Amino acid sequence: MARLITLQQNQLPFSPLASSLSDFSGTRLHTQLQLKKKTWQPKGSFYVSASSTKKILIMGGTRFIGVFLSRLLVKEGHQVTLFTRGKAPISQQLPGESDTDYADYSSKILHLKGDRQDFEFVKSSLSAEGFDVVYDINGREAVEVEPIVEALPNLEQYIYCSSAGVYLKSDLLPHTETDAVDPKSRHKGKLETESLLQSKGVNWTSIRPVYIYGPLNYNPVEEWFFHRLKAGRPIPIPSSGIQITQLGHVKDLARVFVQVLGNEKASKEIFNISGDKYVTFDGLARACAKAGGFPEPELIHYNPKDFDFGKKKSFPFRDQHFFASIEKAKSVLGWEPEFGLVEGLADSYNLDFGRGTFRKAADFETDDIILGKKSLISV
């Protein structure tokens, strides 16, 4: 039966998979990284003050966003429990993280092992613990959220990770929080979750990121480009390459998650979160090259309608303009992204892919199909 446990110092060894995160306190890395012959250090102070100490539950927390968020919350003095199935280590020492900082974090982080699809277990275990705040990082469907809300009648705040993918495709951009949403979106479960939280009278806050990038990213966003740049291959980009999109660094996202904690201005509000700048697909390829210290890439444009890739994706982004306004978060919360795009991509490369760690191996099958075509425009 699942139980609440405290991870002890050095219980889990360092793993190369986690060799992609920076020093959260902003202190100097023991091993300095080099970028274009200059000393490179990760950016981000990662300190955001919340109102008072809380007993916090994070649904998920061992893959990407939660790794950053949990450290911020523990550093503030909150009691933080991760609810996971226990398939991944709960705590791993990170590059640049001192033995003292890691020992402090790993001795304080708590784990509740269970499957969130086991609704009866969720109700009984959470009810017994009585958490003040829930951060739901991996919730996809409203049916997964309802048992959590029912188990915690005195819950102070439910902070939900939604997605900007809920917006209805539009000719008028950027998307704002009041834009029409798409009930047929593949993220419709997140829309239904927001509606559920509203109907239950819970004090909720919903964060809608656009594309998230940064160290430990399990989605092939920047990693897709880095694989091709490292192999010295041309980069195939659909259509004209001038489609505009937007990326936000995971550390900036973690900071805003902490800023809404106990914040009355965030009560029952939705916030788009991403980077300050928009970028074209072509511009993103060039930014990745610059961030990793690679030569200017060769870009190959192709018409996706000319190909049948089966179930494989030939490109990691939706083939359309897709970006959102972050002005509400700036004006209401006083939040500002710290990372510029190239700077953030350099942070990701130097602390992850550049160290030889990545989530998915290189797969150039669709590239080879595209490059085999004769009628291509080379840039």
mmCIF file of N, CA and C in Angstrom, residues 61-184:
data_model
loop_
_atom_site.group_PDB
_atom_site.id
_atom_site.type_symbol
_atom_site.label_atom_id
_atom_site.label_comp_id
_atom_site.label_asym_id
_atom_site.label_seq_id
_atom_site.Cartn_x
_atom_site.Cartn_y
_atom_site.Cartn_z
ATOM 1 N N GLY A 61 5.766 15.597 -10.914
ATOM 2 C CA GLY A 61 6.862 16.339 -10.304
ATOM 3 C C GLY A 61 8.242 15.747 -10.443
ATOM 4 N N THR A 62 8.390 14.684 -11.242
ATOM 5 C CA THR A 62 9.715 14.068 -11.368
ATOM 6 C C THR A 62 10.274 14.123 -12.785
ATOM 7 N N ARG A 63 9.558 14.743 -13.721
ATOM 8 C CA ARG A 63 10.015 14.691 -15.116
ATOM 9 C C ARG A 63 10.592 16.011 -15.609
ATOM 10 N N PHE A 64 9.854 17.109 -15.479
ATOM 11 C CA PHE A 64 10.272 18.348 -16.140
ATOM 12 C C PHE A 64 9.878 19.556 -15.314
ATOM 13 N N ILE A 65 8.659 20.034 -15.465
ATOM 14 C CA ILE A 65 8.222 21.238 -14.759
ATOM 15 C C ILE A 65 8.337 21.052 -13.247
ATOM 16 N N GLY A 66 7.861 19.923 -12.754
ATOM 17 C CA GLY A 66 7.828 19.682 -11.315
ATOM 18 C C GLY A 66 9.191 19.598 -10.675
ATOM 19 N N VAL A 67 10.212 19.201 -11.433
ATOM 20 C CA VAL A 67 11.573 19.141 -10.890
ATOM 21 C C VAL A 67 12.031 20.524 -10.460
ATOM 22 N N PHE A 68 11.711 21.513 -11.281
ATOM 23 C CA PHE A 68 12.071 22.898 -10.967
ATOM 24 C C PHE A 68 11.151 23.465 -9.896
ATOM 25 N N LEU A 69 9.861 23.240 -10.059
ATOM 26 C CA LEU A 69 8.875 23.797 -9.142
ATOM 27 C C LEU A 69 9.068 23.273 -7.720
ATOM 28 N N SER A 70 9.279 21.984 -7.561
ATOM 29 C CA SER A 70 9.405 21.409 -6.218
ATOM 30 C C SER A 70 10.595 21.988 -5.471
ATOM 31 N N ARG A 71 11.688 22.238 -6.166
ATOM 32 C CA ARG A 71 12.849 22.821 -5.498
ATOM 33 C C ARG A 71 12.584 24.254 -5.041
ATOM 34 N N LEU A 72 11.886 24.993 -5.856
ATOM 35 C CA LEU A 72 11.536 26.359 -5.458
ATOM 36 C C LEU A 72 10.678 26.351 -4.201
ATOM 37 N N LEU A 73 9.705 25.468 -4.175
ATOM 38 C CA LEU A 73 8.778 25.421 -3.039
ATOM 39 C C LEU A 73 9.467 24.939 -1.771
ATOM 40 N N VAL A 74 10.323 23.929 -1.878
ATOM 41 C CA VAL A 74 11.054 23.432 -0.710
ATOM 42 C C VAL A 74 11.995 24.507 -0.186
ATOM 43 N N LYS A 75 12.640 25.225 -1.093
ATOM 44 C CA LYS A 75 13.573 26.278 -0.692
ATOM 45 C C LYS A 75 12.859 27.386 0.083
ATOM 46 N N GLU A 76 11.574 27.568 -0.207
ATOM 47 C CA GLU A 76 10.780 28.574 0.512
ATOM 48 C C GLU A 76 10.299 28.095 1.870
ATOM 49 N N GLY A 77 10.487 26.815 2.143
ATOM 50 C CA GLY A 77 10.085 26.300 3.440
ATOM 51 C C GLY A 77 8.768 25.565 3.457
ATOM 52 N N HIS A 78 8.157 25.355 2.294
ATOM 53 C CA HIS A 78 6.900 24.615 2.233
ATOM 54 C C HIS A 78 7.147 23.119 2.403
ATOM 55 N N GLN A 79 6.146 22.411 2.920
ATOM 56 C CA GLN A 79 6.204 20.949 2.990
ATOM 57 C C GLN A 79 5.626 20.417 1.690
ATOM 58 N N VAL A 80 6.459 19.775 0.895
ATOM 59 C CA VAL A 80 6.063 19.388 -0.461
ATOM 60 C C VAL A 80 6.058 17.870 -0.609
ATOM 61 N N THR A 81 4.938 17.373 -1.117
ATOM 62 C CA THR A 81 4.782 15.943 -1.393
ATOM 63 C C THR A 81 4.533 15.748 -2.884
ATOM 64 N N LEU A 82 5.249 14.811 -3.492
ATOM 65 C CA LEU A 82 5.032 14.457 -4.887
ATOM 66 C C LEU A 82 4.163 13.206 -4.959
ATOM 67 N N PHE A 83 3.084 13.273 -5.721
ATOM 68 C CA PHE A 83 2.225 12.112 -5.937
ATOM 69 C C PHE A 83 2.604 11.513 -7.287
ATOM 70 N N THR A 84 3.233 10.334 -7.272
ATOM 71 C CA THR A 84 3.631 9.664 -8.514
ATOM 72 C C THR A 84 3.420 8.171 -8.367
ATOM 73 N N ARG A 85 3.571 7.467 -9.496
ATOM 74 C CA ARG A 85 3.458 6.011 -9.479
ATOM 75 C C ARG A 85 4.746 5.354 -8.989
ATOM 76 N N GLY A 86 5.768 6.146 -8.784
ATOM 77 C CA GLY A 86 7.019 5.606 -8.255
ATOM 78 C C GLY A 86 7.909 4.954 -9.293
ATOM 79 N N LYS A 87 7.628 5.194 -10.568
ATOM 80 C CA LYS A 87 8.430 4.570 -11.622
ATOM 81 C C LYS A 87 9.738 5.315 -11.870
ATOM 82 N N ALA A 88 9.777 6.588 -11.548
ATOM 83 C CA ALA A 88 10.997 7.389 -11.704
ATOM 84 C C ALA A 88 11.513 7.775 -10.322
ATOM 85 N N PRO A 89 12.821 7.977 -10.195
ATOM 86 C CA PRO A 89 13.368 8.416 -8.905
ATOM 87 C C PRO A 89 12.717 9.727 -8.467
ATOM 88 N N ILE A 90 12.469 9.840 -7.186
ATOM 89 C CA ILE A 90 11.834 11.043 -6.651
ATOM 90 C C ILE A 90 12.831 12.179 -6.549
ATOM 91 N N SER A 91 14.093 11.839 -6.322
ATOM 92 C CA SER A 91 15.102 12.865 -6.126
ATOM 93 C C SER A 91 16.416 12.436 -6.742
ATOM 94 N N GLN A 92 17.038 13.339 -7.514
ATOM 95 C CA GLN A 92 18.353 13.104 -8.073
ATOM 96 C C GLN A 92 19.172 14.381 -7.950
ATOM 97 N N GLN A 93 20.443 14.221 -7.653
ATOM 98 C CA GLN A 93 21.297 15.402 -7.540
ATOM 99 C C GLN A 93 21.504 15.994 -8.922
ATOM 100 N N LEU A 94 21.450 17.301 -8.999
ATOM 101 C CA LEU A 94 21.498 18.003 -10.270
ATOM 102 C C LEU A 94 22.872 18.634 -10.495
ATOM 103 N N PRO A 95 23.278 18.815 -11.730
ATOM 104 C CA PRO A 95 24.551 19.475 -12.007
ATOM 105 C C PRO A 95 24.579 20.867 -11.388
ATOM 106 N N GLY A 96 25.661 21.180 -10.697
ATOM 107 C CA GLY A 96 25.772 22.493 -10.077
ATOM 108 C C GLY A 96 25.115 22.578 -8.727
ATOM 109 N N GLU A 97 24.415 21.540 -8.335
ATOM 110 C CA GLU A 97 23.753 21.526 -7.036
ATOM 111 C C GLU A 97 24.741 20.979 -6.007
ATOM 112 N N SER A 98 25.024 21.756 -4.996
ATOM 113 C CA SER A 98 25.993 21.327 -3.989
ATOM 114 C C SER A 98 25.465 20.133 -3.209
ATOM 115 N N ASP A 99 26.382 19.387 -2.606
ATOM 116 C CA ASP A 99 25.966 18.260 -1.777
ATOM 117 C C ASP A 99 25.055 18.721 -0.652
ATOM 118 N N THR A 100 25.347 19.904 -0.114
ATOM 119 C CA THR A 100 24.542 20.432 0.988
ATOM 120 C C THR A 100 23.132 20.757 0.527
ATOM 121 N N ASP A 101 23.015 21.438 -0.616
ATOM 122 C CA ASP A 101 21.692 21.790 -1.139
ATOM 123 C C ASP A 101 20.890 20.536 -1.493
ATOM 124 N N TYR A 102 21.568 19.576 -2.093
ATOM 125 C CA TYR A 102 20.859 18.353 -2.461
ATOM 126 C C TYR A 102 20.409 17.578 -1.225
ATOM 127 N N ALA A 103 21.293 17.516 -0.233
ATOM 128 C CA ALA A 103 20.924 16.812 0.996
ATOM 129 C C ALA A 103 19.725 17.476 1.655
ATOM 130 N N ASP A 104 19.701 18.809 1.614
ATOM 131 C CA ASP A 104 18.578 19.535 2.207
ATOM 132 C C ASP A 104 17.284 19.234 1.460
ATOM 133 N N TYR A 105 17.345 19.303 0.123
ATOM 134 C CA TYR A 105 16.154 19.045 -0.679
ATOM 135 C C TYR A 105 15.680 17.601 -0.531
ATOM 136 N N SER A 106 16.598 16.645 -0.680
ATOM 137 C CA SER A 106 16.197 15.239 -0.671
ATOM 138 C C SER A 106 15.715 14.772 0.696
ATOM 139 N N SER A 107 16.141 15.465 1.757
ATOM 140 C CA SER A 107 15.668 15.092 3.093
ATOM 141 C C SER A 107 14.295 15.675 3.406
ATOM 142 N N LYS A 108 13.866 16.660 2.601
ATOM 143 C CA LYS A 108 12.590 17.331 2.869
ATOM 144 C C LYS A 108 11.475 16.935 1.907
ATOM 145 N N ILE A 109 11.841 16.553 0.691
ATOM 146 C CA ILE A 109 10.799 16.209 -0.278
ATOM 147 C C ILE A 109 10.130 14.901 0.150
ATOM 148 N N LEU A 110 8.808 14.851 0.029
ATOM 149 C CA LEU A 110 8.028 13.682 0.435
ATOM 150 C C LEU A 110 7.394 13.029 -0.785
ATOM 151 N N HIS A 111 7.062 11.756 -0.653
ATOM 152 C CA HIS A 111 6.500 11.018 -1.776
ATOM 153 C C HIS A 111 5.262 10.241 -1.354
ATOM 154 N N LEU A 112 4.214 10.390 -2.125
ATOM 155 C CA LEU A 112 3.009 9.587 -1.955
ATOM 156 C C LEU A 112 2.863 8.745 -3.211
ATOM 157 N N LYS A 113 3.083 7.439 -3.084
ATOM 158 C CA LYS A 113 3.058 6.548 -4.241
ATOM 159 C C LYS A 113 1.639 6.068 -4.510
ATOM 160 N N GLY A 114 1.215 6.237 -5.752
ATOM 161 C CA GLY A 114 -0.116 5.782 -6.125
ATOM 162 C C GLY A 114 -0.423 6.129 -7.567
ATOM 163 N N ASP A 115 -1.513 5.618 -8.062
ATOM 164 C CA ASP A 115 -1.986 5.887 -9.418
ATOM 165 C C ASP A 115 -3.170 6.837 -9.338
ATOM 166 N N ARG A 116 -3.086 7.971 -9.990
ATOM 167 C CA ARG A 116 -4.180 8.941 -9.886
ATOM 168 C C ARG A 116 -5.454 8.433 -10.545
ATOM 169 N N GLN A 117 -5.357 7.370 -11.344
ATOM 170 C CA GLN A 117 -6.555 6.765 -11.920
ATOM 171 C C GLN A 117 -7.293 5.890 -10.906
ATOM 172 N N ASP A 118 -6.634 5.581 -9.803
ATOM 173 C CA ASP A 118 -7.279 4.830 -8.717
ATOM 174 C C ASP A 118 -7.971 5.848 -7.812
ATOM 175 N N PHE A 119 -9.168 6.220 -8.176
ATOM 176 C CA PHE A 119 -9.849 7.339 -7.541
ATOM 177 C C PHE A 119 -10.134 7.110 -6.058
ATOM 178 N N GLU A 120 -10.431 5.876 -5.708
ATOM 179 C CA GLU A 120 -10.703 5.599 -4.295
ATOM 180 C C GLU A 120 -9.453 5.780 -3.447
ATOM 181 N N PHE A 121 -8.319 5.337 -3.976
ATOM 182 C CA PHE A 121 -7.064 5.534 -3.243
ATOM 183 C C PHE A 121 -6.743 7.023 -3.138
ATOM 184 N N VAL A 122 -6.950 7.739 -4.227
ATOM 185 C CA VAL A 122 -6.693 9.185 -4.217
ATOM 186 C C VAL A 122 -7.527 9.855 -3.124
ATOM 187 N N LYS A 123 -8.799 9.526 -3.061
ATOM 188 C CA LYS A 123 -9.679 10.137 -2.066
ATOM 189 C C LYS A 123 -9.227 9.823 -0.643
ATOM 190 N N SER A 124 -8.952 8.555 -0.381
ATOM 191 C CA SER A 124 -8.606 8.154 0.990
ATOM 192 C C SER A 124 -7.251 8.701 1.423
ATOM 193 N N SER A 125 -6.267 8.626 0.543
ATOM 194 C CA SER A 125 -4.922 9.063 0.926
ATOM 195 C C SER A 125 -4.831 10.571 1.076
ATOM 196 N N LEU A 126 -5.472 11.310 0.179
ATOM 197 C CA LEU A 126 -5.410 12.769 0.259
ATOM 198 C C LEU A 126 -6.242 13.287 1.419
ATOM 199 N N SER A 127 -7.371 12.649 1.652
ATOM 200 C CA SER A 127 -8.217 13.044 2.771
ATOM 201 C C SER A 127 -7.475 12.881 4.088
ATOM 202 N N ALA A 128 -6.691 11.822 4.189
ATOM 203 C CA ALA A 128 -5.937 11.567 5.417
ATOM 204 C C ALA A 128 -4.838 12.603 5.630
ATOM 205 N N GLU A 129 -4.318 13.144 4.542
ATOM 206 C CA GLU A 129 -3.199 14.090 4.647
ATOM 207 C C GLU A 129 -3.659 15.541 4.813
ATOM 208 N N GLY A 130 -4.772 15.896 4.148
ATOM 209 C CA GLY A 130 -5.302 17.247 4.305
ATOM 210 C C GLY A 130 -4.397 18.345 3.793
ATOM 211 N N PHE A 131 -4.072 18.313 2.502
ATOM 212 C CA PHE A 131 -3.178 19.308 1.918
ATOM 213 C C PHE A 131 -3.848 20.677 1.806
ATOM 214 N N ASP A 132 -3.007 21.731 1.890
ATOM 215 C CA ASP A 132 -3.506 23.105 1.749
ATOM 216 C C ASP A 132 -3.623 23.520 0.289
ATOM 217 N N VAL A 133 -2.646 23.086 -0.505
ATOM 218 C CA VAL A 133 -2.557 23.524 -1.899
ATOM 219 C C VAL A 133 -2.214 22.320 -2.768
ATOM 220 N N VAL A 134 -2.823 22.267 -3.953
ATOM 221 C CA VAL A 134 -2.492 21.242 -4.940
ATOM 222 C C VAL A 134 -1.960 21.922 -6.196
ATOM 223 N N TYR A 135 -0.807 21.458 -6.658
ATOM 224 C CA TYR A 135 -0.298 21.812 -7.986
ATOM 225 C C TYR A 135 -0.533 20.600 -8.871
ATOM 226 N N ASP A 136 -1.365 20.746 -9.869
ATOM 227 C CA ASP A 136 -1.659 19.638 -10.785
ATOM 228 C C ASP A 136 -0.892 19.876 -12.078
ATOM 229 N N ILE A 137 0.241 19.202 -12.196
ATOM 230 C CA ILE A 137 1.115 19.397 -13.348
ATOM 231 C C ILE A 137 0.770 18.453 -14.490
ATOM 232 N N ASN A 138 0.267 17.253 -14.163
ATOM 233 C CA ASN A 138 0.052 16.260 -15.219
ATOM 234 C C ASN A 138 -1.401 15.876 -15.445
ATOM 235 N N GLY A 139 -2.347 16.634 -14.890
ATOM 236 C CA GLY A 139 -3.755 16.330 -15.091
ATOM 237 C C GLY A 139 -4.205 16.617 -16.513
ATOM 238 N N ARG A 140 -4.927 15.666 -17.099
ATOM 239 C CA ARG A 140 -5.404 15.833 -18.478
ATOM 240 C C ARG A 140 -6.927 15.840 -18.591
ATOM 241 N N GLU A 141 -7.594 15.161 -17.654
ATOM 242 C CA GLU A 141 -9.040 15.031 -17.735
ATOM 243 C C GLU A 141 -9.695 15.472 -16.431
ATOM 244 N N ALA A 142 -10.900 16.018 -16.547
ATOM 245 C CA ALA A 142 -11.624 16.496 -15.372
ATOM 246 C C ALA A 142 -11.926 15.362 -14.398
ATOM 247 N N VAL A 143 -12.162 14.162 -14.931
ATOM 248 C CA VAL A 143 -12.490 13.027 -14.075
ATOM 249 C C VAL A 143 -11.333 12.681 -13.135
ATOM 250 N N GLU A 144 -10.111 13.061 -13.508
ATOM 251 C CA GLU A 144 -8.950 12.817 -12.655
ATOM 252 C C GLU A 144 -8.846 13.841 -11.524
ATOM 253 N N VAL A 145 -9.476 14.964 -11.725
ATOM 254 C CA VAL A 145 -9.352 16.080 -10.782
ATOM 255 C C VAL A 145 -10.450 16.049 -9.719
ATOM 256 N N GLU A 146 -11.621 15.608 -10.105
ATOM 257 C CA GLU A 146 -12.766 15.620 -9.188
ATOM 258 C C GLU A 146 -12.496 14.887 -7.870
ATOM 259 N N PRO A 147 -11.869 13.687 -7.877
ATOM 260 C CA PRO A 147 -11.599 13.002 -6.606
ATOM 261 C C PRO A 147 -10.661 13.796 -5.693
ATOM 262 N N ILE A 148 -9.747 14.541 -6.276
ATOM 263 C CA ILE A 148 -8.811 15.349 -5.485
ATOM 264 C C ILE A 148 -9.564 16.458 -4.766
ATOM 265 N N VAL A 149 -10.435 17.134 -5.508
ATOM 266 C CA VAL A 149 -11.221 18.228 -4.928
ATOM 267 C C VAL A 149 -12.150 17.700 -3.835
ATOM 268 N N GLU A 150 -12.771 16.554 -4.084
ATOM 269 C CA GLU A 150 -13.696 15.975 -3.105
ATOM 270 C C GLU A 150 -12.970 15.541 -1.834
ATOM 271 N N ALA A 151 -11.711 15.118 -1.987
ATOM 272 C CA ALA A 151 -10.951 14.634 -0.829
ATOM 273 C C ALA A 151 -10.446 15.766 0.058
ATOM 274 N N LEU A 152 -10.434 16.984 -0.483
ATOM 275 C CA LEU A 152 -9.844 18.116 0.240
ATOM 276 C C LEU A 152 -10.845 19.262 0.355
ATOM 277 N N PRO A 153 -11.828 19.146 1.223
ATOM 278 C CA PRO A 153 -12.866 20.180 1.345
ATOM 279 C C PRO A 153 -12.329 21.513 1.859
ATOM 280 N N ASN A 154 -11.193 21.496 2.534
ATOM 281 C CA ASN A 154 -10.615 22.738 3.059
ATOM 282 C C ASN A 154 -9.449 23.241 2.218
ATOM 283 N N LEU A 155 -9.397 22.781 0.980
ATOM 284 C CA LEU A 155 -8.311 23.170 0.083
ATOM 285 C C LEU A 155 -8.285 24.682 -0.116
ATOM 286 N N GLU A 156 -7.106 25.270 0.012
ATOM 287 C CA GLU A 156 -6.970 26.726 -0.123
ATOM 288 C C GLU A 156 -6.797 27.158 -1.579
ATOM 289 N N GLN A 157 -6.148 26.319 -2.390
ATOM 290 C CA GLN A 157 -5.912 26.713 -3.775
ATOM 291 C C GLN A 157 -5.572 25.490 -4.625
ATOM 292 N N TYR A 158 -6.134 25.443 -5.840
ATOM 293 C CA TYR A 158 -5.822 24.407 -6.811
ATOM 294 C C TYR A 158 -5.172 25.101 -7.997
ATOM 295 N N ILE A 159 -3.894 24.815 -8.226
ATOM 296 C CA ILE A 159 -3.132 25.477 -9.285
ATOM 297 C C ILE A 159 -2.909 24.466 -10.397
ATOM 298 N N TYR A 160 -3.442 24.778 -11.560
ATOM 299 C CA TYR A 160 -3.536 23.799 -12.646
ATOM 300 C C TYR A 160 -2.679 24.185 -13.838
ATOM 301 N N CYS A 161 -1.981 23.186 -14.380
ATOM 302 C CA CYS A 161 -1.203 23.402 -15.608
ATOM 303 C C CYS A 161 -2.071 23.028 -16.801
ATOM 304 N N SER A 162 -2.603 24.036 -17.463
ATOM 305 C CA SER A 162 -3.439 23.840 -18.641
ATOM 306 C C SER A 162 -2.554 23.968 -19.887
ATOM 307 N N SER A 163 -3.082 24.506 -20.961
ATOM 308 C CA SER A 163 -2.310 24.638 -22.194
ATOM 309 C C SER A 163 -2.917 25.710 -23.085
ATOM 310 N N ALA A 164 -2.061 26.451 -23.773
ATOM 311 C CA ALA A 164 -2.541 27.417 -24.760
ATOM 312 C C ALA A 164 -3.105 26.698 -25.984
ATOM 313 N N GLY A 165 -2.911 25.390 -26.035
ATOM 314 C CA GLY A 165 -3.482 24.617 -27.126
ATOM 315 C C GLY A 165 -4.992 24.517 -27.085
ATOM 316 N N VAL A 166 -5.620 25.043 -26.032
ATOM 317 C CA VAL A 166 -7.085 24.990 -25.933
ATOM 318 C C VAL A 166 -7.764 26.043 -26.810
ATOM 319 N N TYR A 167 -6.997 27.043 -27.284
ATOM 320 C CA TYR A 167 -7.628 28.125 -28.039
ATOM 321 C C TYR A 167 -8.058 27.679 -29.430
ATOM 322 N N LEU A 168 -9.163 28.236 -29.873
ATOM 323 C CA LEU A 168 -9.656 27.985 -31.222
ATOM 324 C C LEU A 168 -8.737 28.682 -32.220
ATOM 325 N N LYS A 169 -8.380 27.986 -33.281
ATOM 326 C CA LYS A 169 -7.521 28.569 -34.305
ATOM 327 C C LYS A 169 -8.137 29.858 -34.831
ATOM 328 N N SER A 170 -7.311 30.887 -34.964
ATOM 329 C CA SER A 170 -7.839 32.206 -35.303
ATOM 330 C C SER A 170 -6.881 32.963 -36.221
ATOM 331 N N ASP A 171 -7.453 33.895 -36.996
ATOM 332 C CA ASP A 171 -6.631 34.793 -37.815
ATOM 333 C C ASP A 171 -6.142 35.979 -37.001
ATOM 334 N N LEU A 172 -6.736 36.169 -35.829
ATOM 335 C CA LEU A 172 -6.385 37.308 -34.977
ATOM 336 C C LEU A 172 -5.500 36.833 -33.827
ATOM 337 N N LEU A 173 -4.250 37.247 -33.860
ATOM 338 C CA LEU A 173 -3.270 36.821 -32.877
ATOM 339 C C LEU A 173 -2.546 38.040 -32.291
ATOM 340 N N PRO A 174 -1.946 37.922 -31.104
ATOM 341 C CA PRO A 174 -1.784 36.719 -30.302
ATOM 342 C C PRO A 174 -3.070 36.333 -29.560
ATOM 343 N N HIS A 175 -3.117 35.084 -29.128
ATOM 344 C CA HIS A 175 -4.239 34.628 -28.317
ATOM 345 C C HIS A 175 -4.192 35.318 -26.951
ATOM 346 N N THR A 176 -5.365 35.731 -26.481
ATOM 347 C CA THR A 176 -5.479 36.255 -25.125
ATOM 348 C C THR A 176 -6.358 35.305 -24.309
ATOM 349 N N GLU A 177 -6.363 35.496 -23.012
ATOM 350 C CA GLU A 177 -7.092 34.596 -22.125
ATOM 351 C C GLU A 177 -8.606 34.614 -22.359
ATOM 352 N N THR A 178 -9.110 35.647 -23.031
ATOM 353 C CA THR A 178 -10.549 35.745 -23.293
ATOM 354 C C THR A 178 -10.928 35.229 -24.678
ATOM 355 N N ASP A 179 -9.967 34.725 -25.433
ATOM 356 C CA ASP A 179 -10.258 34.205 -26.767
ATOM 357 C C ASP A 179 -11.147 32.971 -26.708
ATOM 358 N N ALA A 180 -11.825 32.716 -27.817
ATOM 359 C CA ALA A 180 -12.652 31.516 -27.934
ATOM 360 C C ALA A 180 -11.779 30.274 -27.820
ATOM 361 N N VAL A 181 -12.324 29.240 -27.210
ATOM 362 C CA VAL A 181 -11.598 27.986 -27.059
ATOM 363 C C VAL A 181 -12.208 26.932 -27.975
ATOM 364 N N ASP A 182 -11.451 25.883 -28.216
ATOM 365 C CA ASP A 182 -11.870 24.836 -29.139
ATOM 366 C C ASP A 182 -12.315 23.599 -28.361
ATOM 367 N N PRO A 183 -13.621 23.333 -28.317
ATOM 368 C CA PRO A 183 -14.119 22.170 -27.561
ATOM 369 C C PRO A 183 -13.697 20.841 -28.168
ATOM 370 N N LYS A 184 -13.155 20.880 -29.394
ATOM 371 C CA LYS A 184 -12.688 19.659 -30.047
ATOM 372 C C LYS A 184 -11.167 19.525 -29.985
#
